[in-house]
Coordinates of C-alpha atoms in Angstrom, one line a residue:
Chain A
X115 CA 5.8 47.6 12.7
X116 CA 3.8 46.0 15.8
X117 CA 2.0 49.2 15.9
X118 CA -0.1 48.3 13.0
X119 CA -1.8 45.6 14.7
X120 CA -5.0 46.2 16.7
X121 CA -3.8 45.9 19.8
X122 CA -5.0 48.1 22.5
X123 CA -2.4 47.4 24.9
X124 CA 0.4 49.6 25.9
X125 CA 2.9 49.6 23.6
X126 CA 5.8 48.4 26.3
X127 CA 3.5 45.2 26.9
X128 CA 3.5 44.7 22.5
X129 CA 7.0 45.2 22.2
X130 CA 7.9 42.5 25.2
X131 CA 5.5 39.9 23.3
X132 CA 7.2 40.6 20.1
X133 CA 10.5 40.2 22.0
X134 CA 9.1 37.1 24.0
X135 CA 7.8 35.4 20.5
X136 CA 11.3 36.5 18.4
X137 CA 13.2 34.6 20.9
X138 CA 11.5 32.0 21.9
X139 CA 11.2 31.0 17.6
X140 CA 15.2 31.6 17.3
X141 CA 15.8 29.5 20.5
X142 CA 13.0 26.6 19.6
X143 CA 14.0 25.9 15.8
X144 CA 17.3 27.2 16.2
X145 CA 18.3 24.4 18.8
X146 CA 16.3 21.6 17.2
X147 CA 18.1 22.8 13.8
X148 CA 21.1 22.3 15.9
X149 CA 21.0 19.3 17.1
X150 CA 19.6 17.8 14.1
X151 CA 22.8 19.1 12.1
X152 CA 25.1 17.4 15.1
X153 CA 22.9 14.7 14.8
X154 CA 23.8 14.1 11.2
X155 CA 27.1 14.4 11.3
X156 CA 28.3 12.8 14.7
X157 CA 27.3 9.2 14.0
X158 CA 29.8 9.1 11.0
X159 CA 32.5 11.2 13.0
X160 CA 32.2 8.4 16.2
X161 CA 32.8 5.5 13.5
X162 CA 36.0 7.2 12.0
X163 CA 37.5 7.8 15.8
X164 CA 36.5 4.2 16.5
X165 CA 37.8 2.8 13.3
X166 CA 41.3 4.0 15.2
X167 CA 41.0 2.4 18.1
X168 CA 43.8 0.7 19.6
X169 CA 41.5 -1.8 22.1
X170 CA 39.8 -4.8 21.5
X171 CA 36.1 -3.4 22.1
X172 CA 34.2 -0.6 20.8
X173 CA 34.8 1.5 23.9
X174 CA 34.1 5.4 22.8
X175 CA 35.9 7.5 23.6
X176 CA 38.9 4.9 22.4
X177 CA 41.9 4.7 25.1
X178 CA 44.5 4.5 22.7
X179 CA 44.7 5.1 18.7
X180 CA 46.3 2.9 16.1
X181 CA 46.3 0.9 13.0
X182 CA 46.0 -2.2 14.2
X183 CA 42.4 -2.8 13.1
X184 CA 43.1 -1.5 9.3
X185 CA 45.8 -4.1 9.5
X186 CA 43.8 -6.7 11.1
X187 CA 41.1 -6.3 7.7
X188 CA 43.2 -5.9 4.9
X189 CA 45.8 -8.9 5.9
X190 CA 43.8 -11.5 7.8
X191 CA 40.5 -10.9 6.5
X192 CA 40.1 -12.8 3.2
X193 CA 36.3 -13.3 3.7
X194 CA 35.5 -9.3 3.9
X195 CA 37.8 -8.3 1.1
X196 CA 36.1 -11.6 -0.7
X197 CA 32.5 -9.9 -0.1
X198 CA 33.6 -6.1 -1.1
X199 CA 34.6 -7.7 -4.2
X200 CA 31.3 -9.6 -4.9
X201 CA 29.8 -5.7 -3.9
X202 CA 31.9 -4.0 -5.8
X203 CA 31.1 -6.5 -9.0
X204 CA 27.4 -6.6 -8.4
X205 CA 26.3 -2.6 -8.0
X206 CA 28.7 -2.1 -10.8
X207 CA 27.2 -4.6 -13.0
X208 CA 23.9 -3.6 -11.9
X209 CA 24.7 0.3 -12.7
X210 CA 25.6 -0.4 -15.9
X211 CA 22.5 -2.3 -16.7
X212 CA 20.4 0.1 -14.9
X213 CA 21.8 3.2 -16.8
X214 CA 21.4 1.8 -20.1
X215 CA 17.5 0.4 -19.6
X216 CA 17.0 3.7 -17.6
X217 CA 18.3 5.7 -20.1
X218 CA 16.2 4.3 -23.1
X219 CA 12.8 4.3 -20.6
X220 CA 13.4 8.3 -20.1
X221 CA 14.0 9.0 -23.8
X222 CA 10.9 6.8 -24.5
X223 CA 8.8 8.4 -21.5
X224 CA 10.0 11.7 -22.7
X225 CA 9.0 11.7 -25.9
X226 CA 5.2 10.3 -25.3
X227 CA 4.2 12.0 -22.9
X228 CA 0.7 11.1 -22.9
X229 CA -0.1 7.9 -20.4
X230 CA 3.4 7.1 -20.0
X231 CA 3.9 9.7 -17.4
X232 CA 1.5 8.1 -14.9
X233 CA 3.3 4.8 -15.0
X234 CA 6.6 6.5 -14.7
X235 CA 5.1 8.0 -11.8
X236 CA 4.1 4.5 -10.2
X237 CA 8.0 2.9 -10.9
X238 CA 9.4 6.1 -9.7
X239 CA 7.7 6.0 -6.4
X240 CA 7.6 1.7 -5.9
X241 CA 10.8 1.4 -5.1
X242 CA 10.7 3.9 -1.7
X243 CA 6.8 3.0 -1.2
X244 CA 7.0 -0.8 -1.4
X245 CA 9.2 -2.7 1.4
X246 CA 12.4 -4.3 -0.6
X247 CA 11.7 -7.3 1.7
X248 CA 8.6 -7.8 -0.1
X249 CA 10.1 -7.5 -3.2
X250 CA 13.5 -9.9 -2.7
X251 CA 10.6 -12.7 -1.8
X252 CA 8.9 -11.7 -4.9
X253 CA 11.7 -12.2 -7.4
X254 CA 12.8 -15.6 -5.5
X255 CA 9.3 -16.8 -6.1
X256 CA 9.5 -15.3 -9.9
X257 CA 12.3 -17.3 -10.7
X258 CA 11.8 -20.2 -8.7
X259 CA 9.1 -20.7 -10.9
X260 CA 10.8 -20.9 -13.9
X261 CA 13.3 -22.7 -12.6
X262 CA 16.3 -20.5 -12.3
X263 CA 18.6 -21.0 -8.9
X264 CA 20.2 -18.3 -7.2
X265 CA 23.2 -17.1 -8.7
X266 CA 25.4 -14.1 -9.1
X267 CA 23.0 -13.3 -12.5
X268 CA 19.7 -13.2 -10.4
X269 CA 21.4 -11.0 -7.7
X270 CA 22.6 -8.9 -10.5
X271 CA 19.0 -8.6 -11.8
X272 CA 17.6 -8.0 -8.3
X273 CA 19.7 -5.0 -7.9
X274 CA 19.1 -3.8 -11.1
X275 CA 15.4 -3.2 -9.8
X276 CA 16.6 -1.3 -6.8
X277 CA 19.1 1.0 -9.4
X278 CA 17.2 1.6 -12.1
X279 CA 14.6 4.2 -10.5
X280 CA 17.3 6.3 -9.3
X281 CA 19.0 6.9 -12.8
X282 CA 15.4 7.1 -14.1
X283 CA 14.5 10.0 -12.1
X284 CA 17.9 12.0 -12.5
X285 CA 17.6 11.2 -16.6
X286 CA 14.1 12.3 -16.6
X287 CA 15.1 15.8 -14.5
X288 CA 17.9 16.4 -16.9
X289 CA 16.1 15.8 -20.3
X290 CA 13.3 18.2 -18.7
X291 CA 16.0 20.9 -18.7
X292 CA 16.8 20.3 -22.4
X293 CA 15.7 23.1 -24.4
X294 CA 14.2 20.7 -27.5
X295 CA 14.9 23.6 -30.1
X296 CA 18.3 21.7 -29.7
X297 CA 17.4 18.7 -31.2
X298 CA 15.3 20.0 -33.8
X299 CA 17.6 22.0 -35.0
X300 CA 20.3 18.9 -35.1
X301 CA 17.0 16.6 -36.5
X302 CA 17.0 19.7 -39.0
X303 CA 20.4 19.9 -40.0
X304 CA 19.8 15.7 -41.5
X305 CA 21.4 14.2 -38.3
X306 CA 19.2 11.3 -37.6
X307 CA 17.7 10.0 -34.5
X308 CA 20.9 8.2 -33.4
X309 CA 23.1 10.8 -34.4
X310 CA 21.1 13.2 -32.6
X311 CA 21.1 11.2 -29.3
X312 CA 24.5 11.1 -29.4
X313 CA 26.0 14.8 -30.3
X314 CA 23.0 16.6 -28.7
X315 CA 20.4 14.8 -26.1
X316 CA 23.2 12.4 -24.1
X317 CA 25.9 15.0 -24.0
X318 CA 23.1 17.3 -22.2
X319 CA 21.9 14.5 -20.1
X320 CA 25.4 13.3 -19.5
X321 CA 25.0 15.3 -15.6
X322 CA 21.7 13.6 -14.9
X323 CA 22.8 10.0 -15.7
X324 CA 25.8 10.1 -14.3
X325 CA 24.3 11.6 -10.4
X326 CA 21.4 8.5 -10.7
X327 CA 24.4 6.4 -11.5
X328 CA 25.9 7.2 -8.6
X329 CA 23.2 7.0 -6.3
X330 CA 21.9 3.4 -7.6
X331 CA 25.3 2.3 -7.4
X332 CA 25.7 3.2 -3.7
X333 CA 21.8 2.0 -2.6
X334 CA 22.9 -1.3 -5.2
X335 CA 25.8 -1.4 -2.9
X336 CA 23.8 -0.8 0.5
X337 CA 21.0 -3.5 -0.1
X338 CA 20.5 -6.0 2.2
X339 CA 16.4 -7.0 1.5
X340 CA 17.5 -8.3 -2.2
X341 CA 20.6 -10.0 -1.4
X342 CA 19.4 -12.1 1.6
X343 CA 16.9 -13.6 -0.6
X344 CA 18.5 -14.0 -3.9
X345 CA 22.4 -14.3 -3.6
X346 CA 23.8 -18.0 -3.5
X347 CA 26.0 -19.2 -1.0
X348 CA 29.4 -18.2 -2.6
X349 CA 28.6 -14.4 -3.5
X350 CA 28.0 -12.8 0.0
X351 CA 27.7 -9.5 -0.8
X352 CA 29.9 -6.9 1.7
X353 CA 27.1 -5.1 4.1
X354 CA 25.5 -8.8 5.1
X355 CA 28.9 -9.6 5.7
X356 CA 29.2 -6.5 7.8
X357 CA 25.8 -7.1 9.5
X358 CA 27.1 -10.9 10.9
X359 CA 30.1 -9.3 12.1
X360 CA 28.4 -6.3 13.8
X361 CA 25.3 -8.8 15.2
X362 CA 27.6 -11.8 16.5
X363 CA 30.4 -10.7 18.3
X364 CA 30.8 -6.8 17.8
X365 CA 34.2 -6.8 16.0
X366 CA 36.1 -3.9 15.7
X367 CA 37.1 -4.6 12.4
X368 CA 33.5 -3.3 11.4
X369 CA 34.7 -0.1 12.6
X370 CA 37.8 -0.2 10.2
X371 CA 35.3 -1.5 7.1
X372 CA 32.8 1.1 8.1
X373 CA 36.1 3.6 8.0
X374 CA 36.9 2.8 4.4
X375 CA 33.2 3.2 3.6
X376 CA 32.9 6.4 5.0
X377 CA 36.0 8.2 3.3
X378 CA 34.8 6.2 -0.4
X379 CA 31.7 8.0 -0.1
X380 CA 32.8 11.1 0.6
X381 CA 35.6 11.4 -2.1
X382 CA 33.0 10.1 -4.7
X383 CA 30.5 12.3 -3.3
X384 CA 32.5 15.2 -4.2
X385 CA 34.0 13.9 -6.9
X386 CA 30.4 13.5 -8.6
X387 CA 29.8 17.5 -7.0
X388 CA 32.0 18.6 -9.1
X389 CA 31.6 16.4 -11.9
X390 CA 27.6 16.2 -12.2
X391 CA 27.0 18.7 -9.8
X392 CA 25.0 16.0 -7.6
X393 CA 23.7 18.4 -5.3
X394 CA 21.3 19.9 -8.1
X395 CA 19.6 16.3 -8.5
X396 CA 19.2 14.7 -4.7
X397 CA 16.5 18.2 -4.0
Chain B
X6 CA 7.5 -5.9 -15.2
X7 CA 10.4 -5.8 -12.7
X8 CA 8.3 -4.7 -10.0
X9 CA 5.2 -6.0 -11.2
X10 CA 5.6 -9.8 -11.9
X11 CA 7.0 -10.2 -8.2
X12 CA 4.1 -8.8 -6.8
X13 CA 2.0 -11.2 -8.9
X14 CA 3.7 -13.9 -8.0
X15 CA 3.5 -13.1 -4.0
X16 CA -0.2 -12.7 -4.4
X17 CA 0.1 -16.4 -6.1
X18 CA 2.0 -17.9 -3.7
X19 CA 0.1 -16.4 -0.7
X20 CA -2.8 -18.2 -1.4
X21 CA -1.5 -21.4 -2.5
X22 CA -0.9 -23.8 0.3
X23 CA -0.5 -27.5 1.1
X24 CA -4.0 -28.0 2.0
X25 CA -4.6 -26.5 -2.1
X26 CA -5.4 -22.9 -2.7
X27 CA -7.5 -20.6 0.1
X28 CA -7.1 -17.8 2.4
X29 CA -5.8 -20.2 5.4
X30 CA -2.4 -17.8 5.4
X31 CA -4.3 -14.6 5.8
X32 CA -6.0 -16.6 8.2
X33 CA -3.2 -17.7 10.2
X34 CA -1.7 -14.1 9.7
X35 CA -4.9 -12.9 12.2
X36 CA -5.2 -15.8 14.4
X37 CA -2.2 -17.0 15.7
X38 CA -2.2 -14.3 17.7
X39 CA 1.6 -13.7 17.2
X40 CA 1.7 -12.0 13.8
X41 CA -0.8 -9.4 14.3
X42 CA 1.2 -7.6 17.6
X43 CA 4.4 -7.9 15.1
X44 CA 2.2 -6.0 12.2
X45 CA 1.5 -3.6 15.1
X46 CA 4.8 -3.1 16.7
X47 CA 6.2 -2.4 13.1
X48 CA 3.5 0.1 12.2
X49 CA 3.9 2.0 15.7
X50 CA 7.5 2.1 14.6
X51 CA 6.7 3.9 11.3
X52 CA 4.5 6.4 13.1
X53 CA 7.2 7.6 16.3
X54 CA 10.1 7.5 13.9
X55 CA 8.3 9.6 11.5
X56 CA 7.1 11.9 14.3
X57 CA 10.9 12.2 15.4
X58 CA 12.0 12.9 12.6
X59 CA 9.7 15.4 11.4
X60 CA 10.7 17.3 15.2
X61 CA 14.1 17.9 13.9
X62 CA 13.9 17.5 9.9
X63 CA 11.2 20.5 9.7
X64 CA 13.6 23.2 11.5
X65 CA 16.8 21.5 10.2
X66 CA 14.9 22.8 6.8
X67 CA 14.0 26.0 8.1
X68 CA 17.8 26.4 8.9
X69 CA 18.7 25.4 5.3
X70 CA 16.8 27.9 3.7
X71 CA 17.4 30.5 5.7
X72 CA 21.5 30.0 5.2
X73 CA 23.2 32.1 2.9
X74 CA 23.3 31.2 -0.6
X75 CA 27.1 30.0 -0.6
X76 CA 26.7 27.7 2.3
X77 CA 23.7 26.0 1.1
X78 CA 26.4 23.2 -1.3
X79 CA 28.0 22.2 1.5
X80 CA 24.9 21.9 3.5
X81 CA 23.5 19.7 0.9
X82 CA 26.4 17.5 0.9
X83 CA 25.8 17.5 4.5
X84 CA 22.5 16.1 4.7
X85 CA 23.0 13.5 1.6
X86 CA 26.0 12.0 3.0
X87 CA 24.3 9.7 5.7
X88 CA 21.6 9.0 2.8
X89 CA 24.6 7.7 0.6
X90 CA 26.6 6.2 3.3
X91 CA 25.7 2.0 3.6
X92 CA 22.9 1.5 6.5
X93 CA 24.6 -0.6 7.9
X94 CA 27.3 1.9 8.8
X95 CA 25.1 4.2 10.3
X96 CA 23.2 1.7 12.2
X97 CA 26.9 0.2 13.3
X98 CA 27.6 4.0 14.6
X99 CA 24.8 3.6 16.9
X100 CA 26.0 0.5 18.2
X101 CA 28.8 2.8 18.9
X102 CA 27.1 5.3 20.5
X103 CA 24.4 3.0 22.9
X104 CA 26.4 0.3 23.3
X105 CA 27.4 -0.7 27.1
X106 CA 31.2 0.7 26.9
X107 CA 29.5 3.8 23.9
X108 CA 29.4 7.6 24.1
X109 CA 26.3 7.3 26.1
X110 CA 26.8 5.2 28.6
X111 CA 31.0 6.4 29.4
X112 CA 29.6 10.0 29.8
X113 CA 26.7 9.2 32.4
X114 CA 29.2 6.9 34.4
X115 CA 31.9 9.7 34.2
X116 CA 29.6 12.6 35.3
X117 CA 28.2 9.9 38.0
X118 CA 24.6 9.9 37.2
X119 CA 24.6 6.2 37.6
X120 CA 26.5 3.5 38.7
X121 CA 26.1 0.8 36.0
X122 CA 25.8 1.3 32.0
X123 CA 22.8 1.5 31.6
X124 CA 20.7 -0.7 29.0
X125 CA 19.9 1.7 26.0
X126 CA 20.6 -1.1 22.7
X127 CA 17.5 -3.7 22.0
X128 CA 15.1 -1.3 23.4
X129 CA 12.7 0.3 21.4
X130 CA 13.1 3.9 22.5
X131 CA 16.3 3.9 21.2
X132 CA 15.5 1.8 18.4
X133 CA 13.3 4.6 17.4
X134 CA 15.9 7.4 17.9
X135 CA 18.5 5.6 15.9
X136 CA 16.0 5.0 12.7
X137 CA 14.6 8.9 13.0
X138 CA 18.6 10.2 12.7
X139 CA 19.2 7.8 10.1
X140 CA 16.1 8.6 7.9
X141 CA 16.5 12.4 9.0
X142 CA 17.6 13.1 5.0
X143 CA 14.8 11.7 3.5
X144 CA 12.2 14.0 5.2
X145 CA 14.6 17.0 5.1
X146 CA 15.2 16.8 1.2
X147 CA 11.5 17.4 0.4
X148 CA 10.6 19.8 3.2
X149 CA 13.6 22.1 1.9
X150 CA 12.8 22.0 -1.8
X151 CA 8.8 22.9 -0.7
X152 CA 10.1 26.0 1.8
X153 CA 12.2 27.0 -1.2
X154 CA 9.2 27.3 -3.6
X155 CA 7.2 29.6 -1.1
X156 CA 7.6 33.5 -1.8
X157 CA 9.8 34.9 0.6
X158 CA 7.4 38.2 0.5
X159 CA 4.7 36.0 1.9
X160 CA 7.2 35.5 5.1
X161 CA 7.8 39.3 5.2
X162 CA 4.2 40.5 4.8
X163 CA 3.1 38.1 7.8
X164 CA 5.3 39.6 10.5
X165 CA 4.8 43.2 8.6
X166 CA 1.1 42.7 9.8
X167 CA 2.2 41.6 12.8
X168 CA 2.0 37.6 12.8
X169 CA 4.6 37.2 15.1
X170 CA 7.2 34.6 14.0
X171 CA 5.3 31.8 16.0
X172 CA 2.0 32.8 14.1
X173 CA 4.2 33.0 10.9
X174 CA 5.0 29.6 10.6
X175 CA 2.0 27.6 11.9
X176 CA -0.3 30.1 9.6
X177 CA 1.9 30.9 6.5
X178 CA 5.0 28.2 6.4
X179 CA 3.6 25.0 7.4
X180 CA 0.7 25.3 5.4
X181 CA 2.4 26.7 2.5
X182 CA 4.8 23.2 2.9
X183 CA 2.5 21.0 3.5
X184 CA 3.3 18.8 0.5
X185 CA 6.6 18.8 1.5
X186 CA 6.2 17.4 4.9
X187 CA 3.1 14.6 3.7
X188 CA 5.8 14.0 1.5
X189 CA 8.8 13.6 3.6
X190 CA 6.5 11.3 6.5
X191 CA 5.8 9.0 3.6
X192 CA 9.0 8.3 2.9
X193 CA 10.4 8.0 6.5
X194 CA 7.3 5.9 7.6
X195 CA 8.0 3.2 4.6
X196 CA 12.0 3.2 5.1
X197 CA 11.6 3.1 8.8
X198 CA 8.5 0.1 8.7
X199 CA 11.1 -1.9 6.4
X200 CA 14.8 -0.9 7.8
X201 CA 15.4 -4.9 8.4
X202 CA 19.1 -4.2 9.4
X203 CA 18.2 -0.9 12.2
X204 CA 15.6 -3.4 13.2
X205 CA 17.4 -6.3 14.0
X206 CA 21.0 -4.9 14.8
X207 CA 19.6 -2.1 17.4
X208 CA 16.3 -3.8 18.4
X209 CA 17.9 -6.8 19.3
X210 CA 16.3 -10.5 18.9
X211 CA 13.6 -9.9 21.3
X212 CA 11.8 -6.8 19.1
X213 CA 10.6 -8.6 15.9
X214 CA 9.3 -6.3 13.4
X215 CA 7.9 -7.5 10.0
X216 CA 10.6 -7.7 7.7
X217 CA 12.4 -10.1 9.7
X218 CA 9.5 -11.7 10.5
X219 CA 9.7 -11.8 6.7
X220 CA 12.7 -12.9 6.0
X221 CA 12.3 -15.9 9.3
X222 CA 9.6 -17.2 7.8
X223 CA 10.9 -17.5 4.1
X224 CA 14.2 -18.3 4.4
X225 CA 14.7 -19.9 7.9
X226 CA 11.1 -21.8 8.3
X227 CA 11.2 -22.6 4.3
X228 CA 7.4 -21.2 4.5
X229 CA 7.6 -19.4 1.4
X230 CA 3.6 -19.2 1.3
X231 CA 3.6 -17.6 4.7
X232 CA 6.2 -15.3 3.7
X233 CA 4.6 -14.3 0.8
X234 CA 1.3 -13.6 2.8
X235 CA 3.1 -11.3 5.4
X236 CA 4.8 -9.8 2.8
X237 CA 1.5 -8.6 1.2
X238 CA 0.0 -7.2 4.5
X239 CA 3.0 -5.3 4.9
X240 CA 2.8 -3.9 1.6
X241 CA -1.1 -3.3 2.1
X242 CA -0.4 -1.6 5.3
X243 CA 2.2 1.1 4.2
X244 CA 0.3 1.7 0.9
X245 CA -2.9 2.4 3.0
X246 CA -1.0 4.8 5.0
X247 CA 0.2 6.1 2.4
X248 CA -3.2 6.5 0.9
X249 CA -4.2 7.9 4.1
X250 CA -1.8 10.6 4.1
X251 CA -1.8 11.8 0.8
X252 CA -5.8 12.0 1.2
X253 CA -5.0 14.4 4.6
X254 CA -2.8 16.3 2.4
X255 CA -4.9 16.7 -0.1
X256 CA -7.7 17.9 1.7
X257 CA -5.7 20.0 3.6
X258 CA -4.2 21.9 0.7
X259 CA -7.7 22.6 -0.6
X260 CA -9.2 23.9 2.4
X261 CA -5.6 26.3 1.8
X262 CA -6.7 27.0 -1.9
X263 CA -10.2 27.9 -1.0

């Protein structure tokens, strides 16, 4: 349709520019689509191939493939297992915490509207907006001052902050899609408030919470700024362990960690697709 | 209260000192001429890793929406995994690839192109490469749900009246997304000015960036004031380039609307 333009040109000269610009977009965004996709997607791939390595460095390609390093961590490395543990403990205890506050925050929010949406707004966006450094320091100073020492409860209620905006945002997404005829007709029917959480608003919910669940539980289980400042000698929590080992001397056992990492996620990944359909609440 | 008592209490402690309360860490913060190039170094960060990863998160979105309906899922997935994989695993994979005996370095010494691996970890080129793929997701996510608001007859009217794809997208799509991209640079400039593992593990010990100066300060140097004052900067610095942003946007969308 190039001959509705005003151009005044020959129409050989238009059609080459139109061919020029066509190709020129599909080779531009096209290839920097391209490699963004291989981009994503490589990194994880190189850390599975070198998780099989059968040297002693991280040489990539790997000369030889084996076990040995899968061995190596699950039989002579009690203090890794020892800090997945303290992980696993932690984001789970924090999750459970998180979903529960989180869950009565987006009822509340939900339900008055009014000025509580704005300061929604604010906890929604702290977490991403304000460095987690910054906030560790903060919460050491906060209980410093009235006298609590580190412990495995403070790093608990450190990583609650970092969960609870996730299932807060989901919960909020999913009640929004709740058509409230439902509840009034259950409110209606003489099922109270309780009742009517229960039977009507959580069952409907149910997807939402359980995708922020998910995703506070892995950034709970990814945080590094929190735990450096409040986690107490004993409970050194998995990815600091991982960060020593990768910093110091490089050890390929990181590799075989990083391995059982990388397949967790993806099998709870899709588990929670097909469970919560996660991919409607990460857009 | 979780996020606002801690706040509180850094503003407390920032101005408490030995010498009794006053400014002197602020003070210190501009004058000892060693913190201010850090506050620099890590806000120069924020901006080329945001640039970066806008270069290859804007058409990595333009892909996505233009994909057909049934691969779109398992695109998704594809773009959240790093986002839900630990950061420390992706930075690790980076050791990987940059490291002296990595991808990198055993591909330029096979083809020949040099002699010697060359020195890509602890420098800040690749520092900023590393942090762009790694925060790639988090500008993608809300550039793809602003490109799939936009009427697609919007698209098909512009090259109908002859636009030209090129004059498509810098006249209809990008302004159209805007939001979406102010968005998505927000995001990757804040994760990128306080990614304290990337920082340290591919920057090396010679490239200090403010969280670890953080985090040196507090827990190494016991300095918990001083901590708490650079803390505060950076907190004031990303939320005024935040604020910064968000203004741009939000002129820009009404000059649009007008």
């Amino acid at each position: 349709m190039s001959n509705l333009s005003p151009s005044f040109r020959a129409p050989t000269h238009a059609a080459l520019r139109a061919r020029v610009d066509h190709w020129s977009y599909v080779i531009v965004v096209g290839g920097l689509g391209a490699i963004a996709i291989v981009l994503l997607a490589s990194p994880t791939l190189i850390v599975l191939i070198t998780s099989f390595t059968s040297a002693e460095t991280l040489r990539f390609p790997p000369p030889g493939f084996s076990m040995r390093w899968y061995q190596a961590l699950i039989s002579s490395s009690p203090e890794i297992v020892a800090a997945a543990l303290v992980s696993l403990k932690v984001a789970a205890s924090a999750t459970i915490a998180a979903v529960v506050l989180a869950t009565a925050a987006a009822i509340a929010i939900f339900s008055s509207k009014a000025g509580w949406a704005r300061i929604a707004d604010v906890v929604l966006m702290s977490p991403v907006l304000l460095p987690a450094l910054s906030l560790g320091l903060g919460l050491l100073l906060t209980f410093n001052l009235m006298n609590v020492g580190v412990s495995l409860t403070t790093l608990v209620i450190g990583h609650i902050v970092i969960c609870f905006p996730f299932v807060l945002r989901t919960t909020l997404a999913s009640l929004a899609q709740i058509n409230p005829a439902l509840e009034e007709c259950a409110r209606d029917l003489g099922a109270g408030g309780w009742r009517t959480f229960a039977h009507v608003t959580f069952p409907l919910a149910r997807g939402g919470i359980a995708a922020g669940a998910f995703i506070g539980f892995m950034a709970s289980f990814d945080n590094v700024a929190i735990s450096l400042f409040l986690a107490d000698a004993r409970s050194e929590v998995l990815p600091i362990r991982l960060w020593d080992l990768i910093e110091s001397v490089l050890d390929v056992r990181a590799a075989a960690a990083s391995g059982i990492l990388i397949v967790a996620t993806v099998a709870l990944m899709i588990a929670m697709e097909r469970v919560a359909g996660l991919s409607r609440y990460v857009r | 209260m979780f996020v606002g008592l801690p706040i509180v209490m850094l503003l407390c402690a920032s101005v408490s000192g030995e010498s009794g309360f006053g400014l002197a860490n602020f003070q210190r913060f501009l004058t000892d001429g060693l913190s201010l190039p850090v506050l620099g170094r890590t806000l120069r960060l924020g901006v080329e890793t945001s640039a970066v990863a806008l270069v290859l998160g804007y058409p990595l979105a333009l892909l996505f929406v233009a994909a057909p309906p049934w691969l779109q899922k398992p695109f998704v997935l594809l773009i959240v995994l790093p986002l839900l994989t630990s950061a420390v695993v992706r930075t690790f994979a980076w050791v990987v690839i940059l490291g002296r005996q990595g991808l990198i370095n055993e591909t330029l010494l096979t083809l020949g192109v040099t002699g010697a691996p060359v020195p890509l970890l602890y420098t800040e080129p690749m520092l900023v490469v590393a942090l762009a793929q790694i925060e790639l997701p988090i500008i993608a996510l809300p550039i793809i749900s602003a490109l799939s608001a936009i009427d697609p007859r919007l698209h098909e009217a512009s090259l109908e009246l002859g636009g030209g794809k090129w004059g498509t997208l810098l006249n209809v799509t990008i302004p159209l997304s805007l939001h979406g991209i102010i968005a998505g640079l927000l995001l990757v400039f804040a994760a990128s000015c306080s990614a304290l593992v990337t920082q340290s593990i591919i920057g090396g010990g010679r490239l200090i960036f403010m969280p670890l100066y953080i985090y040196q300060q507090g827990m190494q140097a016991q300095n918990w004031p001083f901590a708490a004052a650079i803390s505060l900067v950076l907190l004031v610095a990303v939320l005024a380039v935040a604020a910064t942003l968000n203004a741009f946007g939000r002129l820009a969308t009404r000059r649009l609307h007008v």
